[in-house]
Short mmCIF file of C-alpha atoms and ligand atoms in Angstrom, two decimals:
data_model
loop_
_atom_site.label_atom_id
_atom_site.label_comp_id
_atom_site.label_asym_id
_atom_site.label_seq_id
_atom_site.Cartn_x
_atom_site.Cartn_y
_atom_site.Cartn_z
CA UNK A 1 -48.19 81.63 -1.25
CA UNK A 2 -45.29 79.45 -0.65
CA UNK A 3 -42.32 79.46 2.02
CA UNK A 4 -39.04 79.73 -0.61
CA UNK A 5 -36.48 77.75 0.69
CA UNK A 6 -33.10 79.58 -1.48
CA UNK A 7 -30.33 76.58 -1.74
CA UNK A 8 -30.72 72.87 -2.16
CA UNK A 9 -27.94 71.63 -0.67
CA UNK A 10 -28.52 69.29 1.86
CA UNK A 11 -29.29 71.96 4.38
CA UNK A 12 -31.72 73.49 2.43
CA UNK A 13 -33.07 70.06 1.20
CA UNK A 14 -33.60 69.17 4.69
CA UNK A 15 -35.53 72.36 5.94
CA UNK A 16 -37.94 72.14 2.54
CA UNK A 17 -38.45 68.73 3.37
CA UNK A 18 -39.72 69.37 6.61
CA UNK A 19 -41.72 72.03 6.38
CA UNK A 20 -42.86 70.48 3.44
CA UNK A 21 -43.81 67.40 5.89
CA UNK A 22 -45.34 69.41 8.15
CA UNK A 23 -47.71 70.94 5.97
CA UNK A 24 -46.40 73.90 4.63
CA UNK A 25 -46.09 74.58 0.52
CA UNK A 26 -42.62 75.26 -0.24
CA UNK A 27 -40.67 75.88 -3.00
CA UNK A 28 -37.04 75.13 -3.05
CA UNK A 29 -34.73 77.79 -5.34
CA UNK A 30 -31.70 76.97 -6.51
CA UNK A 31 -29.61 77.70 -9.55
CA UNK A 32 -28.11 74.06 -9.68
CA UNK A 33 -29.94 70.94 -9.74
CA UNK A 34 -29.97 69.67 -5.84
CA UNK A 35 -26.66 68.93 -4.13
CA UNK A 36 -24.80 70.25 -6.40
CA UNK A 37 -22.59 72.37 -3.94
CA UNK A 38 -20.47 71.73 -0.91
CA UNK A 39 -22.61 68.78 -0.52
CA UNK A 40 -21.58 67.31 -3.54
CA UNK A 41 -18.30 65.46 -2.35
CA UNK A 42 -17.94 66.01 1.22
CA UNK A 43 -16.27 63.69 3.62
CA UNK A 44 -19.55 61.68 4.17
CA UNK A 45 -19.02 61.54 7.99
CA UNK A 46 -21.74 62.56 10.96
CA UNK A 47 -18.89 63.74 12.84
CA UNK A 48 -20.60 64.66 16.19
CA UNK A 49 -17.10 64.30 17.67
CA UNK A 50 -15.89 67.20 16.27
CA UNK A 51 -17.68 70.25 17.28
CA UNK A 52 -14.73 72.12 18.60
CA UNK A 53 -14.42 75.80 17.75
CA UNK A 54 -11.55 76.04 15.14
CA UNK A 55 -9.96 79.17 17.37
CA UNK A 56 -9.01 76.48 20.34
CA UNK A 57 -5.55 76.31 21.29
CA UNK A 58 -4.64 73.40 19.73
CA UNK A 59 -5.07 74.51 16.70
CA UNK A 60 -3.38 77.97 17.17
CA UNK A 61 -0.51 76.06 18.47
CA UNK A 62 0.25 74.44 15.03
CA UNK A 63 -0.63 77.35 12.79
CA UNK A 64 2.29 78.79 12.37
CA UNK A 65 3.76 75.11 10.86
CA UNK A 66 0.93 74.43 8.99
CA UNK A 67 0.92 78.15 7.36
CA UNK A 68 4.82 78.11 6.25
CA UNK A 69 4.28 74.72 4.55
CA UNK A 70 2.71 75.12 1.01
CA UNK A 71 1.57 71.22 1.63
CA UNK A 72 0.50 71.81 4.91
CA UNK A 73 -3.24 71.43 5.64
CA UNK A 74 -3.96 75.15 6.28
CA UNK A 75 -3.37 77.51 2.94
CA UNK A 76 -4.36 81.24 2.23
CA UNK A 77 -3.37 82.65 -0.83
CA UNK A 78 -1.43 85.52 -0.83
CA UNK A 79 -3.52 87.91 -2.93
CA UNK A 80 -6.77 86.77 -0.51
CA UNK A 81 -5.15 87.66 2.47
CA UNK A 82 -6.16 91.72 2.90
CA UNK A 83 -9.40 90.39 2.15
CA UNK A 84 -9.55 87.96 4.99
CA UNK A 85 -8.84 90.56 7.80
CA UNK A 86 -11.83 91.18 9.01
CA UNK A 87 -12.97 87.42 9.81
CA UNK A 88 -9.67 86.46 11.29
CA UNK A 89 -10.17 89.44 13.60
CA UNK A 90 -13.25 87.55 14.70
CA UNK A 91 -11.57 84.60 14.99
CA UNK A 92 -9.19 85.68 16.95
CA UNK A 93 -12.00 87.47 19.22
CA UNK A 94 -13.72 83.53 19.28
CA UNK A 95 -10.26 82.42 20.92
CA UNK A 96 -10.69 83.54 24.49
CA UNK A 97 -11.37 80.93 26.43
CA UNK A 98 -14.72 82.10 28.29
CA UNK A 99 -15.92 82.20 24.54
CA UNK A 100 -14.73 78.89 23.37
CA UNK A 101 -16.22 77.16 26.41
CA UNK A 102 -19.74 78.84 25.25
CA UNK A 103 -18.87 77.44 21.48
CA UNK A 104 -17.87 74.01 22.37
CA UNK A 105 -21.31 74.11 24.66
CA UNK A 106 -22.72 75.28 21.62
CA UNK A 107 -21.59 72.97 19.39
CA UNK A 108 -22.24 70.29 21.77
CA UNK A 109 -25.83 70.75 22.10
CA UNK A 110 -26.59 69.79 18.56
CA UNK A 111 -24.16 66.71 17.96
CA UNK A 112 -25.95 65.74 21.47
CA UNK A 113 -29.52 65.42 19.33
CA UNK A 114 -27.78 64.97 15.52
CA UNK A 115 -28.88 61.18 15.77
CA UNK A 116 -32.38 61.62 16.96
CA UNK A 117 -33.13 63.76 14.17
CA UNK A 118 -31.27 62.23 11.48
CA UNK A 119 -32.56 58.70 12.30
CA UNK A 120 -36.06 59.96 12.23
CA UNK A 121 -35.27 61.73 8.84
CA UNK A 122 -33.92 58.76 7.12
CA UNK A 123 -36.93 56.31 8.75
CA UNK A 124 -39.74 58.62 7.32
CA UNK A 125 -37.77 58.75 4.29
CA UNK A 126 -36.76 54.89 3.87
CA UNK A 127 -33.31 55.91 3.19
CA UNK A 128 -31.72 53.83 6.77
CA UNK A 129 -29.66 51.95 4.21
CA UNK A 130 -27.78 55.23 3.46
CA UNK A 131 -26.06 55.67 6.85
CA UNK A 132 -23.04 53.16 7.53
CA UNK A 133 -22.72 51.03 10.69
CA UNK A 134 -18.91 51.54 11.52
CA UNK A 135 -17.29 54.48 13.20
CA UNK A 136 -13.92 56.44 12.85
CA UNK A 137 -10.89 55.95 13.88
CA UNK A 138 -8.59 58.91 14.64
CA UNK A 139 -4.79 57.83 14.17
CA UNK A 140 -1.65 58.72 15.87
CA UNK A 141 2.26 57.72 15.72
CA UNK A 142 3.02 58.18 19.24
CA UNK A 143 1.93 58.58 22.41
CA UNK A 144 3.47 62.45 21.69
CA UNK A 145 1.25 63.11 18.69
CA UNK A 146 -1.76 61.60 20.91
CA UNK A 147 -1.13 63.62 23.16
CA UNK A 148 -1.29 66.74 20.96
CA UNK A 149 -4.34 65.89 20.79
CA UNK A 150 -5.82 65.62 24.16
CA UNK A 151 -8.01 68.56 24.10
CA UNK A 152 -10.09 67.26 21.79
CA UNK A 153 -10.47 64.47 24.37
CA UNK A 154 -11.05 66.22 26.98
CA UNK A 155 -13.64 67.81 25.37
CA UNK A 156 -15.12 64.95 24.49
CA UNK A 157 -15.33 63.64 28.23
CA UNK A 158 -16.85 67.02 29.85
CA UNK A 159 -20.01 66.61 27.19
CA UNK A 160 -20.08 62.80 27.04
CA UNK A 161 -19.08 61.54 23.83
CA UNK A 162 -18.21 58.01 23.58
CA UNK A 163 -14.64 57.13 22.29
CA UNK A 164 -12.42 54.12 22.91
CA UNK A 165 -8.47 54.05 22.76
CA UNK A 166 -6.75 51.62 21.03
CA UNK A 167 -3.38 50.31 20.70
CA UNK A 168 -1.66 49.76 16.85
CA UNK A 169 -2.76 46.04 16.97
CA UNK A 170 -6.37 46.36 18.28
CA UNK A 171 -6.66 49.01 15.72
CA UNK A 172 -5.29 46.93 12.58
CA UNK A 173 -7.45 44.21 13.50
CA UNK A 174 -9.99 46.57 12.60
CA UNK A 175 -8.93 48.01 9.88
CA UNK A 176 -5.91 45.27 8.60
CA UNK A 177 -4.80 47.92 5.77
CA UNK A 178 -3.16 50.17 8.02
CA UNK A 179 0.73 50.94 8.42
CA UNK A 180 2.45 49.15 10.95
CA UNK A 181 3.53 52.64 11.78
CA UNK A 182 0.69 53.30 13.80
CA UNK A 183 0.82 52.98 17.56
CA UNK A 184 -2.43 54.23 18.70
CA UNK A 185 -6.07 55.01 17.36
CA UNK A 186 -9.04 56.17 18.94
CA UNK A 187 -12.72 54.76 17.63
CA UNK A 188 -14.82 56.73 17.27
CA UNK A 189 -18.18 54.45 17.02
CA UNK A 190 -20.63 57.22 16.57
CA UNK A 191 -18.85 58.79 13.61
CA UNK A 192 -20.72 56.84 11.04
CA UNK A 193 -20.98 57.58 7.13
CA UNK A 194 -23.29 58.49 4.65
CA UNK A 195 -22.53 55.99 1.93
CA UNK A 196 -23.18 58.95 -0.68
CA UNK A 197 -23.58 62.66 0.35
CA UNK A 198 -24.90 63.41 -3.12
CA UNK A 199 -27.44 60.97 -3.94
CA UNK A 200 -28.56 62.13 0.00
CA UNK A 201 -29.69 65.27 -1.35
CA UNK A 202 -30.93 63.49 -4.49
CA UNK A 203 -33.32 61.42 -2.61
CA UNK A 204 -34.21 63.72 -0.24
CA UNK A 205 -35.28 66.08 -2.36
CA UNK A 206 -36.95 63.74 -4.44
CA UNK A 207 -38.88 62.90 -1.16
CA UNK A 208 -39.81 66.44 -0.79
CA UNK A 209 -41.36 66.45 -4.09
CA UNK A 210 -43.28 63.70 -3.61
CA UNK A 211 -45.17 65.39 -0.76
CA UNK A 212 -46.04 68.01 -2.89
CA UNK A 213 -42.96 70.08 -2.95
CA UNK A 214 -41.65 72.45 -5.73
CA UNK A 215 -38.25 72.53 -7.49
CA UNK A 216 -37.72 75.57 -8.58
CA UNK A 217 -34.33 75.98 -10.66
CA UNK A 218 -33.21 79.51 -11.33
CA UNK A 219 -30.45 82.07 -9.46
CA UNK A 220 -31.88 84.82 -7.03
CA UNK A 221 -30.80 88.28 -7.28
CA UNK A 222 -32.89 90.06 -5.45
CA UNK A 223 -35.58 90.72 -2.86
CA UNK A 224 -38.95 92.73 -3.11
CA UNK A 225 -39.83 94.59 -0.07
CA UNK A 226 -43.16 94.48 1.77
CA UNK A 227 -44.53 95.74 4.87
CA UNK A 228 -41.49 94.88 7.53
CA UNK A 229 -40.82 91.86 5.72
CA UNK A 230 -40.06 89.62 2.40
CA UNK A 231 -42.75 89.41 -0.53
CA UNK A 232 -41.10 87.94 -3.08
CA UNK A 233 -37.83 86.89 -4.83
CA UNK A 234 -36.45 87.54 -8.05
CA UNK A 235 -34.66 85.45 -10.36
CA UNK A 236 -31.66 86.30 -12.48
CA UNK A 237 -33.52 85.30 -15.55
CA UNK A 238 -36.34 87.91 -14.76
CA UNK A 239 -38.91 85.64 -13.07
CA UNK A 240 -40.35 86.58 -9.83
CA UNK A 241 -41.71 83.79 -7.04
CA UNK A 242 -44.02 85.48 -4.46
CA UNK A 243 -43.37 84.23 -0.63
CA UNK A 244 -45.11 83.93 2.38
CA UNK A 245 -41.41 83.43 4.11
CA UNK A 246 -37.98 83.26 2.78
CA UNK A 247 -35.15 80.66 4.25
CA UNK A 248 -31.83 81.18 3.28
CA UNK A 249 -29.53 78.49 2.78
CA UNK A 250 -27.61 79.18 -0.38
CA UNK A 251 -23.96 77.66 2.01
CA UNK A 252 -21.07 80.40 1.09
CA UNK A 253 -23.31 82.38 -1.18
CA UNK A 254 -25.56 83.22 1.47
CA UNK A 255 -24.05 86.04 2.72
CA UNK A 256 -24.40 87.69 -0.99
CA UNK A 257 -28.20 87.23 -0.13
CA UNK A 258 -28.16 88.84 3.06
CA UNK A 259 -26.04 92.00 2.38
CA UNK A 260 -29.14 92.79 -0.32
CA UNK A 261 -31.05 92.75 2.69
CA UNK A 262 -28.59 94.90 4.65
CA UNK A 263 -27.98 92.10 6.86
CA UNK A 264 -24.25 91.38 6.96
CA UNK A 265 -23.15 88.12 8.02
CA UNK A 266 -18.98 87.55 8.37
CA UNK A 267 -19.41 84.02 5.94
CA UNK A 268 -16.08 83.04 4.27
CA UNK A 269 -15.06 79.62 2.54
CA UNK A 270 -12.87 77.51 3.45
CA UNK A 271 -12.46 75.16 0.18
CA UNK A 272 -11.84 71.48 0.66
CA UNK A 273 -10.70 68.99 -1.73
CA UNK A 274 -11.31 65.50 -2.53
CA UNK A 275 -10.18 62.78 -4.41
CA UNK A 276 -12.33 59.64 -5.03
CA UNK A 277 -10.61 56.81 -5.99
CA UNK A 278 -12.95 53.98 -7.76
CA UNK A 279 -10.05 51.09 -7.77
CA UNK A 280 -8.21 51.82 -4.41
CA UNK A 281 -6.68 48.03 -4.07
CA UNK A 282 -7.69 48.12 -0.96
CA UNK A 283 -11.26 48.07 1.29
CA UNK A 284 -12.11 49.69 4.45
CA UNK A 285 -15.20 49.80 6.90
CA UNK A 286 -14.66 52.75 9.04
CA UNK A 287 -13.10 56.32 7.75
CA UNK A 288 -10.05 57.43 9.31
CA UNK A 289 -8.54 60.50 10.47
CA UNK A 290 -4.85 61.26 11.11
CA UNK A 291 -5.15 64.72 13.06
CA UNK A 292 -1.51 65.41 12.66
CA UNK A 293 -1.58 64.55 8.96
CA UNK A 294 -4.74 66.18 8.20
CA UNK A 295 -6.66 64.18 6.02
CA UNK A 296 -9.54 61.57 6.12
CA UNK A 297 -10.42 58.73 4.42
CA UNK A 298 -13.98 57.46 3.96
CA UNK A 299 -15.38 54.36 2.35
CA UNK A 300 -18.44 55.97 -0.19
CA UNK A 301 -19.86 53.52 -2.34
CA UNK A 302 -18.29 54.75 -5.12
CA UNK A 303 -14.87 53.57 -3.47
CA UNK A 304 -12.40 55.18 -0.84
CA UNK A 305 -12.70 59.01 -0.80
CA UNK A 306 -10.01 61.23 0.37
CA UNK A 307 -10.04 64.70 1.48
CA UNK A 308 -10.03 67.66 4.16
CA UNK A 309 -7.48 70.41 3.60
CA UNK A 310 -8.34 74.48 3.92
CA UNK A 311 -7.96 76.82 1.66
CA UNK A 312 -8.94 80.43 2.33
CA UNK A 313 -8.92 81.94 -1.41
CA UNK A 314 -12.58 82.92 -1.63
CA UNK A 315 -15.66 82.47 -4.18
CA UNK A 316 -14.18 83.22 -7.01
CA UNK A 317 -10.33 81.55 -7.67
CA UNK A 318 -9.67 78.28 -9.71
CA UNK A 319 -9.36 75.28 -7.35
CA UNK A 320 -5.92 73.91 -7.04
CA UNK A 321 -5.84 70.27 -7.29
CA UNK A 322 -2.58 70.20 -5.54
CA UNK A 323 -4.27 70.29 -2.74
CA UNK A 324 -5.93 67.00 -3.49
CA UNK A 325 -2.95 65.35 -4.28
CA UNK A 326 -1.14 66.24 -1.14
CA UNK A 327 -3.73 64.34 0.46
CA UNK A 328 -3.45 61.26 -1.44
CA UNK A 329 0.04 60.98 -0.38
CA UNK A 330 -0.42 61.42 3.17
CA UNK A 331 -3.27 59.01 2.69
CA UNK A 332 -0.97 56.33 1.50
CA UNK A 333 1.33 56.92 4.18
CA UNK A 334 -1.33 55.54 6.54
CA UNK A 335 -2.57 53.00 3.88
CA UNK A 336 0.21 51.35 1.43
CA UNK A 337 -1.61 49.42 0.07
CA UNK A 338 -3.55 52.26 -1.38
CA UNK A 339 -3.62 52.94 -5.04
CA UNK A 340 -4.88 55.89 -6.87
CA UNK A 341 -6.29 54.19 -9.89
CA UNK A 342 -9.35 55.75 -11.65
CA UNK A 343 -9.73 59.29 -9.70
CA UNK A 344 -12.31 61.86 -9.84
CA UNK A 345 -11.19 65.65 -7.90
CA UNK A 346 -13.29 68.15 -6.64
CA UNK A 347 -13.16 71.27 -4.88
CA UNK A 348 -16.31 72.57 -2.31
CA UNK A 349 -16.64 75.80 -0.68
CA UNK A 350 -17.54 75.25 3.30
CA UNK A 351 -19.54 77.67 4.87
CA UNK A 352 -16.97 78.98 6.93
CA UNK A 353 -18.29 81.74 10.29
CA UNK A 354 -15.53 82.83 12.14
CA UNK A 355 -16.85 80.97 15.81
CA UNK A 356 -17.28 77.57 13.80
CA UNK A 357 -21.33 77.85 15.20
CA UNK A 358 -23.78 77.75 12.41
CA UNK A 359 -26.21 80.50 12.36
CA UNK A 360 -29.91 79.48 12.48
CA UNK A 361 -32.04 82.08 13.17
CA UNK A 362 -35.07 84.48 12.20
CA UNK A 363 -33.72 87.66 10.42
CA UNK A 364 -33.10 90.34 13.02
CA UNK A 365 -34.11 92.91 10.09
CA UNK A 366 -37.43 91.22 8.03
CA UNK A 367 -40.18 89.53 9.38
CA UNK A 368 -40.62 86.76 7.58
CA UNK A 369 -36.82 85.66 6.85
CA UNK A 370 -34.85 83.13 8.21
CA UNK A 371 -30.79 81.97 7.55
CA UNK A 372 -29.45 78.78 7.56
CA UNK A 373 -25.97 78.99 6.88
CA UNK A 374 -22.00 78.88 8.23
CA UNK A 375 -22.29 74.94 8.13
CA UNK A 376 -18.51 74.95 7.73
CA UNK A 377 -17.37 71.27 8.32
CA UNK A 378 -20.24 69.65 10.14
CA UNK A 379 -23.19 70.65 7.28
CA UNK A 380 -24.16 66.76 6.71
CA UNK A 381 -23.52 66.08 9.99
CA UNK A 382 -26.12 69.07 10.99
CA UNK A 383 -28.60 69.02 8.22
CA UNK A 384 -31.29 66.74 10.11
CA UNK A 385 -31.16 68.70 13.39
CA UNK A 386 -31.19 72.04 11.22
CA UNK A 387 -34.22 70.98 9.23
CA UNK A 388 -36.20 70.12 12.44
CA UNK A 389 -34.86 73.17 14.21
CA UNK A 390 -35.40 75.68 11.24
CA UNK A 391 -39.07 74.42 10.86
CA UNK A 392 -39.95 75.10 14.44
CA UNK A 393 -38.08 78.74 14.14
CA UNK A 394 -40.34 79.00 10.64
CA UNK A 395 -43.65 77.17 11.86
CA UNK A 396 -43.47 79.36 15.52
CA UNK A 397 -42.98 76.10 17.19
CA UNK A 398 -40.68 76.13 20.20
CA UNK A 399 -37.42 74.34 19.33
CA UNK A 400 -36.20 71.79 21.49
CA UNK A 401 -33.16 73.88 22.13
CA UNK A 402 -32.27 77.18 23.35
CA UNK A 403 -31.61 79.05 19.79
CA UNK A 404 -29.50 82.27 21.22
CA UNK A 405 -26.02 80.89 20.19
CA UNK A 406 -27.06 80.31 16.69
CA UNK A 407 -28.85 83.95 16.04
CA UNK A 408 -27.50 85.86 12.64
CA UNK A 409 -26.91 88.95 14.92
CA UNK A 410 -24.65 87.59 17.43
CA UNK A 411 -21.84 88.87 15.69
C1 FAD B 501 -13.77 68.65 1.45
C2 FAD B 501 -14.96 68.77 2.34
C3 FAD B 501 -15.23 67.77 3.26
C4 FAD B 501 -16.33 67.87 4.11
N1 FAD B 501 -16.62 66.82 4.94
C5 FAD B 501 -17.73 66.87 5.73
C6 FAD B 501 -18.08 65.75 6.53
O1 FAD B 501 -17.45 64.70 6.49
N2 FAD B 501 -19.16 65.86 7.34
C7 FAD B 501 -19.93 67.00 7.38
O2 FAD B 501 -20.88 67.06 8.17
N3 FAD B 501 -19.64 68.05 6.59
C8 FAD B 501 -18.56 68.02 5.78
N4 FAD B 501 -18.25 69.08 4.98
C9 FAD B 501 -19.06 70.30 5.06
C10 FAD B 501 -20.38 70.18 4.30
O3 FAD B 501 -20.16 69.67 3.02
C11 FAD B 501 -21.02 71.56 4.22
O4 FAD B 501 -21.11 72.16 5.50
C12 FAD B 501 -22.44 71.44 3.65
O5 FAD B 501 -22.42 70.76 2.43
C13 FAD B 501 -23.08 72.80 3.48
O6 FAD B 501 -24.35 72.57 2.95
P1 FAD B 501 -25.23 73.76 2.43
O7 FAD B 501 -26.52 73.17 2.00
O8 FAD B 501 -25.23 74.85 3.46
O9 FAD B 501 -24.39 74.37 1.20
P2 FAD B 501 -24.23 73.85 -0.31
O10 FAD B 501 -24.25 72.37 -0.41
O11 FAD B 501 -23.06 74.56 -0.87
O12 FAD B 501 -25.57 74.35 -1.01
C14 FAD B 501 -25.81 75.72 -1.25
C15 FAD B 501 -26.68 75.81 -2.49
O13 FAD B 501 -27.08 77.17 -2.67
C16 FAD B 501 -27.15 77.41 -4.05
N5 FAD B 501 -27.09 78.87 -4.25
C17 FAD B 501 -26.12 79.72 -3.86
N6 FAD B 501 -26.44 80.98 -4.19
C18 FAD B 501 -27.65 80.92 -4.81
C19 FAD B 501 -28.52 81.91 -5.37
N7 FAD B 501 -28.22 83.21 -5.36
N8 FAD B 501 -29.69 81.48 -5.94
C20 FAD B 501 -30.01 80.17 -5.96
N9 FAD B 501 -29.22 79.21 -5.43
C21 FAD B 501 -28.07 79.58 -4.85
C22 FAD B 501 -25.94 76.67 -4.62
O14 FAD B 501 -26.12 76.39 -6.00
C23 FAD B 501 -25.94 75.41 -3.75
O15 FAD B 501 -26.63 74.33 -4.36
C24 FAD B 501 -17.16 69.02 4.09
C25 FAD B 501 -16.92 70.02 3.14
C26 FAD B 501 -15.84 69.91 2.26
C27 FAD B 501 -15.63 70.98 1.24
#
């Protein structure tokens, strides 16, 4: 009987792949073909600098901006608001600062090890090539906007993270197509790129099923029950897959999954935009971020990609490509030289928990289920680590980490 990996994005990709590689038989469900969700069109980064709980200070101080503007980088639409309640309450609750010291720690503990296990994932699968050399440079106008940001430096100090502040010049000898308008950047080195997030999954799950993996495509709507635990899955199309264990990793959805196992878990999305723009005029080697703009450039190799931007509307609404636009501008405030000639748009729903920690965890409820979910903006950036650490949780291997802050009941 196989372990049923639900979702092949590249979080689910990357725990079938591994317990594939460790010897279990797995099947990986999904009602796409692989990658076809959030980690589609991401930003491409492994941004192990940026593990900071969304409810920090710094962010709560410009909410109220960001909210009244309808460009700003922060939207909820009206009619999803009543439904939001409930996570924002948690959010809120993840803003005392006792808690966000635990979440940064948190967060901290798996960008500390993101490398290890993502180099050793793209050596065993030959796919080195895929992961850029450069870093990232953050951006700011003035020393006042940098300063606005000095939390996130801080932060970066108390756990160790490398940086390196640079003046306007240093940093457009770098990166020559930046505004003159720039005083001062921070690199980022370790903030490297996938050079596609897509054909990542692609790959990887081609990989997988040339160990002896199975693609299963097909949607799951429901559970069969046996003993304490999991026995099988059905699909909406009437098939049924038996399983030894079940890992859920279906991103946003997931939480659709577990409530049919009466195991609630507060997921929301926060949709994200991007534009990719195949004849920019222009060519970069590291990605850029402009915290008080909000957006981030990244150098795929299918040209410069541009995106960020939440929007709290749910599963269900139309995406508004507005909010792609928006970030085009603000894009070519940074770069002028930037065209937006030949463009592609595209919408993904993050896996959003209200504490920014993903959960990764045995089922507190079934025996033989596991989640691996709530992603939100670090899912490529975690998928490696999550693989190894889901197949020890799976294989009843101890994990290299202590696994209480990630636990589905924690809430
Ligand atoms: C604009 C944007 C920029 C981002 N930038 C970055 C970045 O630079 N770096 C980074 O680390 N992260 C980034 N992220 C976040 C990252 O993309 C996500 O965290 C990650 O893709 C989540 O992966 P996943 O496998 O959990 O979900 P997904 O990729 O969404 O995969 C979930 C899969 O589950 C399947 N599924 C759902 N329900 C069912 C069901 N019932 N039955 C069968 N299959 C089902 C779906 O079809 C889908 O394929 C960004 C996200 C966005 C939107």
């Amino acid at each position: 009987m196989p372990c049923v990996v639900v979702g092949a994005g590249i979080v689910g990709t990357a725990i079938a792949y591994e317990l594939q590689r460790r010897g279990e038989t797995v099947s990986l469900v999904d009602r796409n073909a692989p990658g076809i969700g959030a980690s589609y069109g991401n930003m491409a980064s492994i941004a192990v600098t940026e593990f900071m709980p969304a409810s920090r200070p710094g962010v709560w101080a410009q909410m109220p901006k960001w909210l009244l503007d309808p460009e700003g980088p922060v939207r909820v639409r009206p009619a999803y608001l009543p439904k939001l309640v409930p996570w924002f309450l948690r959010f809120l609750a993840a803003s005392r600062p006792s808690k966000l010291r635990e979440l940064e720690a948190a967060g901290a503990v798996l960008c500390g090890r993101v490398y290890e296990d993502l180099d050793a994932l793209l050596k065993q699968t030959g796919l080195k090539d895929m992961l850029s050399a450069e870093g990232c440079l953050s951006l700011y106008t003035d020393e006042a906007e940098f300063r606005k940001d000095r939390d996130h430096i801080e932060t970066l100090d108390r756990f160790g993270f490398r940086y390196e502040v640079l003046g306007g010049n240093a940093m457009r000898d770098l990166e020559p197509a930046l505004t003159t308008n720039i005083a001062k950047a921070v690199l980022f080195p370790d903030n490297r790129s996938i050079a596609d997030p897509y054909k990542l999954v692609v790959a990887l799950a081609e990989r997988f099923q040339a160990l002896g993996g199975s693609i299963v495509q097909g949607e799951v709507t429901a559970f069969e029950h046996g003993g304490e635990g999991v026995s099988g899955l059905r699909l909406q199309d009437g098939r049924r897959i038996e399983a030894k264990c079940v890992v859920l990793a279906a991103g946003a959805f997931t939480a659709r999954l577990s409530a049919l196992l009466k195991e609630p878990i507060p997921l929301e999305t926060e949709r994200g935009y991007h534009t990719q723009i195949m004849a920019p005029g222009i060519s970069m080697r590291h990605s850029i971020i402009w915290p008080a703009r909000a957006f981030m450039v990244t150098p795929t190799a299918g040209g410069l990609r541009v995106g960020g931007t939440v929007e709290m509307a749910g599963l269900k609404a139309a995406p508004d490509f507005r909010r792609a636009r928006i970030l085009v501008k603000r894009a070519q405030e940074a770069l002028p030289g930037l065209k937006a000639e030949q463009t592609s748009e595209w919408m993904g729903h993050r896996p959003a928990l209200p504490d920014t920690i993903p959960v990764m965890s045995r089922s507190a409820k079934r025996r033989n289920v596991f989640y691996a979910t709530g992603h939100g903006h670090l899912g490529l950036t975690y998928a490696a680590t999550t693989g190894r650490l889901m197949a020890d949780l799976v294989m009843g291997a101890a994990p290299p980490v202590d696994m209480k802050p990630y636990r589905v009941d924690r809430f």
